[in-house]
Amino acid sequence: MSFSFEIKKEETIILISLKGNLMSKSQVQTMLDDIEHFFNEGIKKIIIDLTDMEYMNSTGLSVLINIFTQARNKGGEVIITNIPEKINQLLVITKLNSIFNIEETVEDAKKILI
């Protein structure tokens, strides 16, 4: 399965939905450019929805860390939601589950960010 993403702006929050297999940074360059554009507009709260993710390797984790770091450096916040079991295991093994803010659902994340 290939990789795709969708970005929606909801008031002061960016909702990013990822789908498929994230294996290469080239797959997300457009997404990272879009996120930078929102940061420049002053929008710094991000929800990353992984409902439709199949797999991500270390490059995918690196992309998540990059988004998290950029948001934090700008005084923002990132919450990851709907994490599939395979990806959750990867976060636990790498101990990134203790760094990222994780919520069960997008609605739970919105309650925290609003």
Coordinates of C-alpha atoms in Angstrom, one line a residue:
M1 CA 0.0 0.0 0.0
S2 CA 1.2 3.5 -0.8
F3 CA 1.2 6.5 1.5
S4 CA -1.2 9.4 1.5
F5 CA -2.2 12.2 3.9
E6 CA -5.0 14.7 4.4
I7 CA -4.7 17.9 6.3
K8 CA -7.7 19.8 7.6
K9 CA -7.7 23.1 9.5
E10 CA -10.3 23.2 12.3
E11 CA -10.3 26.6 14.0
T12 CA -6.9 26.7 15.7
I13 CA -6.0 23.0 15.2
I14 CA -4.4 21.2 12.2
L15 CA -5.8 17.6 11.8
I16 CA -3.4 15.4 9.8
S17 CA -4.7 12.0 8.8
L18 CA -2.1 9.5 7.6
K19 CA -2.8 6.5 5.5
G20 CA -0.8 3.5 4.2
N21 CA 2.9 2.8 4.6
L22 CA 5.3 5.6 5.5
M23 CA 8.8 4.5 4.4
S24 CA 10.5 7.5 2.9
K25 CA 10.8 11.2 3.7
S26 CA 10.1 12.0 0.1
Q27 CA 6.6 10.7 0.7
V28 CA 5.9 13.5 3.2
Q29 CA 7.8 16.5 1.9
T30 CA 4.6 18.2 0.7
M31 CA 2.9 17.5 4.1
L32 CA 5.9 19.0 5.9
D33 CA 5.7 22.1 3.7
D34 CA 2.0 22.5 4.4
I35 CA 2.6 22.2 8.2
E36 CA 5.3 24.9 7.9
H37 CA 2.8 27.1 6.2
F38 CA 0.3 26.6 9.1
F39 CA 3.1 27.3 11.6
N40 CA 3.8 30.6 9.8
E41 CA 0.1 31.5 10.1
G42 CA 0.4 30.9 13.9
I43 CA -1.4 27.6 14.1
K44 CA 0.7 25.3 16.3
K45 CA -1.7 22.7 17.6
I46 CA -1.6 19.4 15.7
I47 CA -3.5 16.2 15.9
I48 CA -2.0 13.3 13.9
D49 CA -4.6 10.6 13.3
L50 CA -3.1 7.2 12.5
T51 CA -6.3 5.3 12.0
D52 CA -5.5 4.2 8.4
M53 CA -1.8 3.7 8.8
E54 CA -0.5 0.2 7.9
Y55 CA 3.2 0.5 8.7
M56 CA 6.0 3.0 9.3
N57 CA 9.7 2.4 9.6
S58 CA 12.3 4.5 11.4
T59 CA 11.9 7.2 8.7
G60 CA 8.2 7.5 9.6
L61 CA 9.2 7.8 13.3
S62 CA 11.7 10.5 12.3
V63 CA 8.9 12.5 10.5
L64 CA 6.7 12.3 13.7
I65 CA 9.6 13.5 15.8
N66 CA 10.4 16.3 13.3
I67 CA 6.7 17.6 13.5
F68 CA 6.7 17.2 17.3
T69 CA 10.0 19.2 17.7
Q70 CA 8.9 21.9 15.3
A71 CA 5.6 22.4 17.1
R72 CA 7.2 22.4 20.6
N73 CA 9.9 24.9 19.5
K74 CA 7.1 27.2 18.4
G75 CA 5.2 26.8 21.6
G76 CA 2.7 24.4 20.1
E77 CA 1.5 20.8 20.8
V78 CA 1.2 17.6 19.0
I79 CA -1.2 14.7 19.9
I80 CA -1.2 11.4 18.2
T81 CA -4.4 9.4 18.0
N82 CA -5.9 6.1 16.9
I83 CA -2.6 4.3 16.9
P84 CA -2.7 0.8 15.2
E85 CA -1.2 -2.0 17.3
K86 CA 1.9 -2.5 15.1
I87 CA 2.8 1.1 15.2
N88 CA 2.1 1.3 18.9
Q89 CA 4.5 -1.6 19.5
L90 CA 7.2 0.4 17.5
L91 CA 6.5 3.5 19.8
V92 CA 6.9 1.3 22.9
I93 CA 10.1 -0.4 21.7
T94 CA 11.7 3.0 20.9
K95 CA 10.2 4.5 24.1
L96 CA 8.7 7.3 22.0
N97 CA 5.3 6.5 23.6
S98 CA 6.7 8.3 26.7
I99 CA 7.6 11.4 24.6
F100 CA 4.6 11.8 22.4
N101 CA 1.2 12.9 23.7
I102 CA -1.1 10.0 22.8
E103 CA -4.9 9.9 23.0
E104 CA -7.4 7.2 22.0
T105 CA -9.5 9.4 19.6
V106 CA -9.4 12.7 17.7
E107 CA -12.3 13.9 19.9
D108 CA -10.2 13.3 23.1
A109 CA -7.3 15.1 21.6
K110 CA -9.5 18.1 20.6
K111 CA -10.7 18.4 24.2
I112 CA -7.2 18.8 25.4
L113 CA -6.1 21.3 22.7
I114 CA -9.1 23.6 22.8

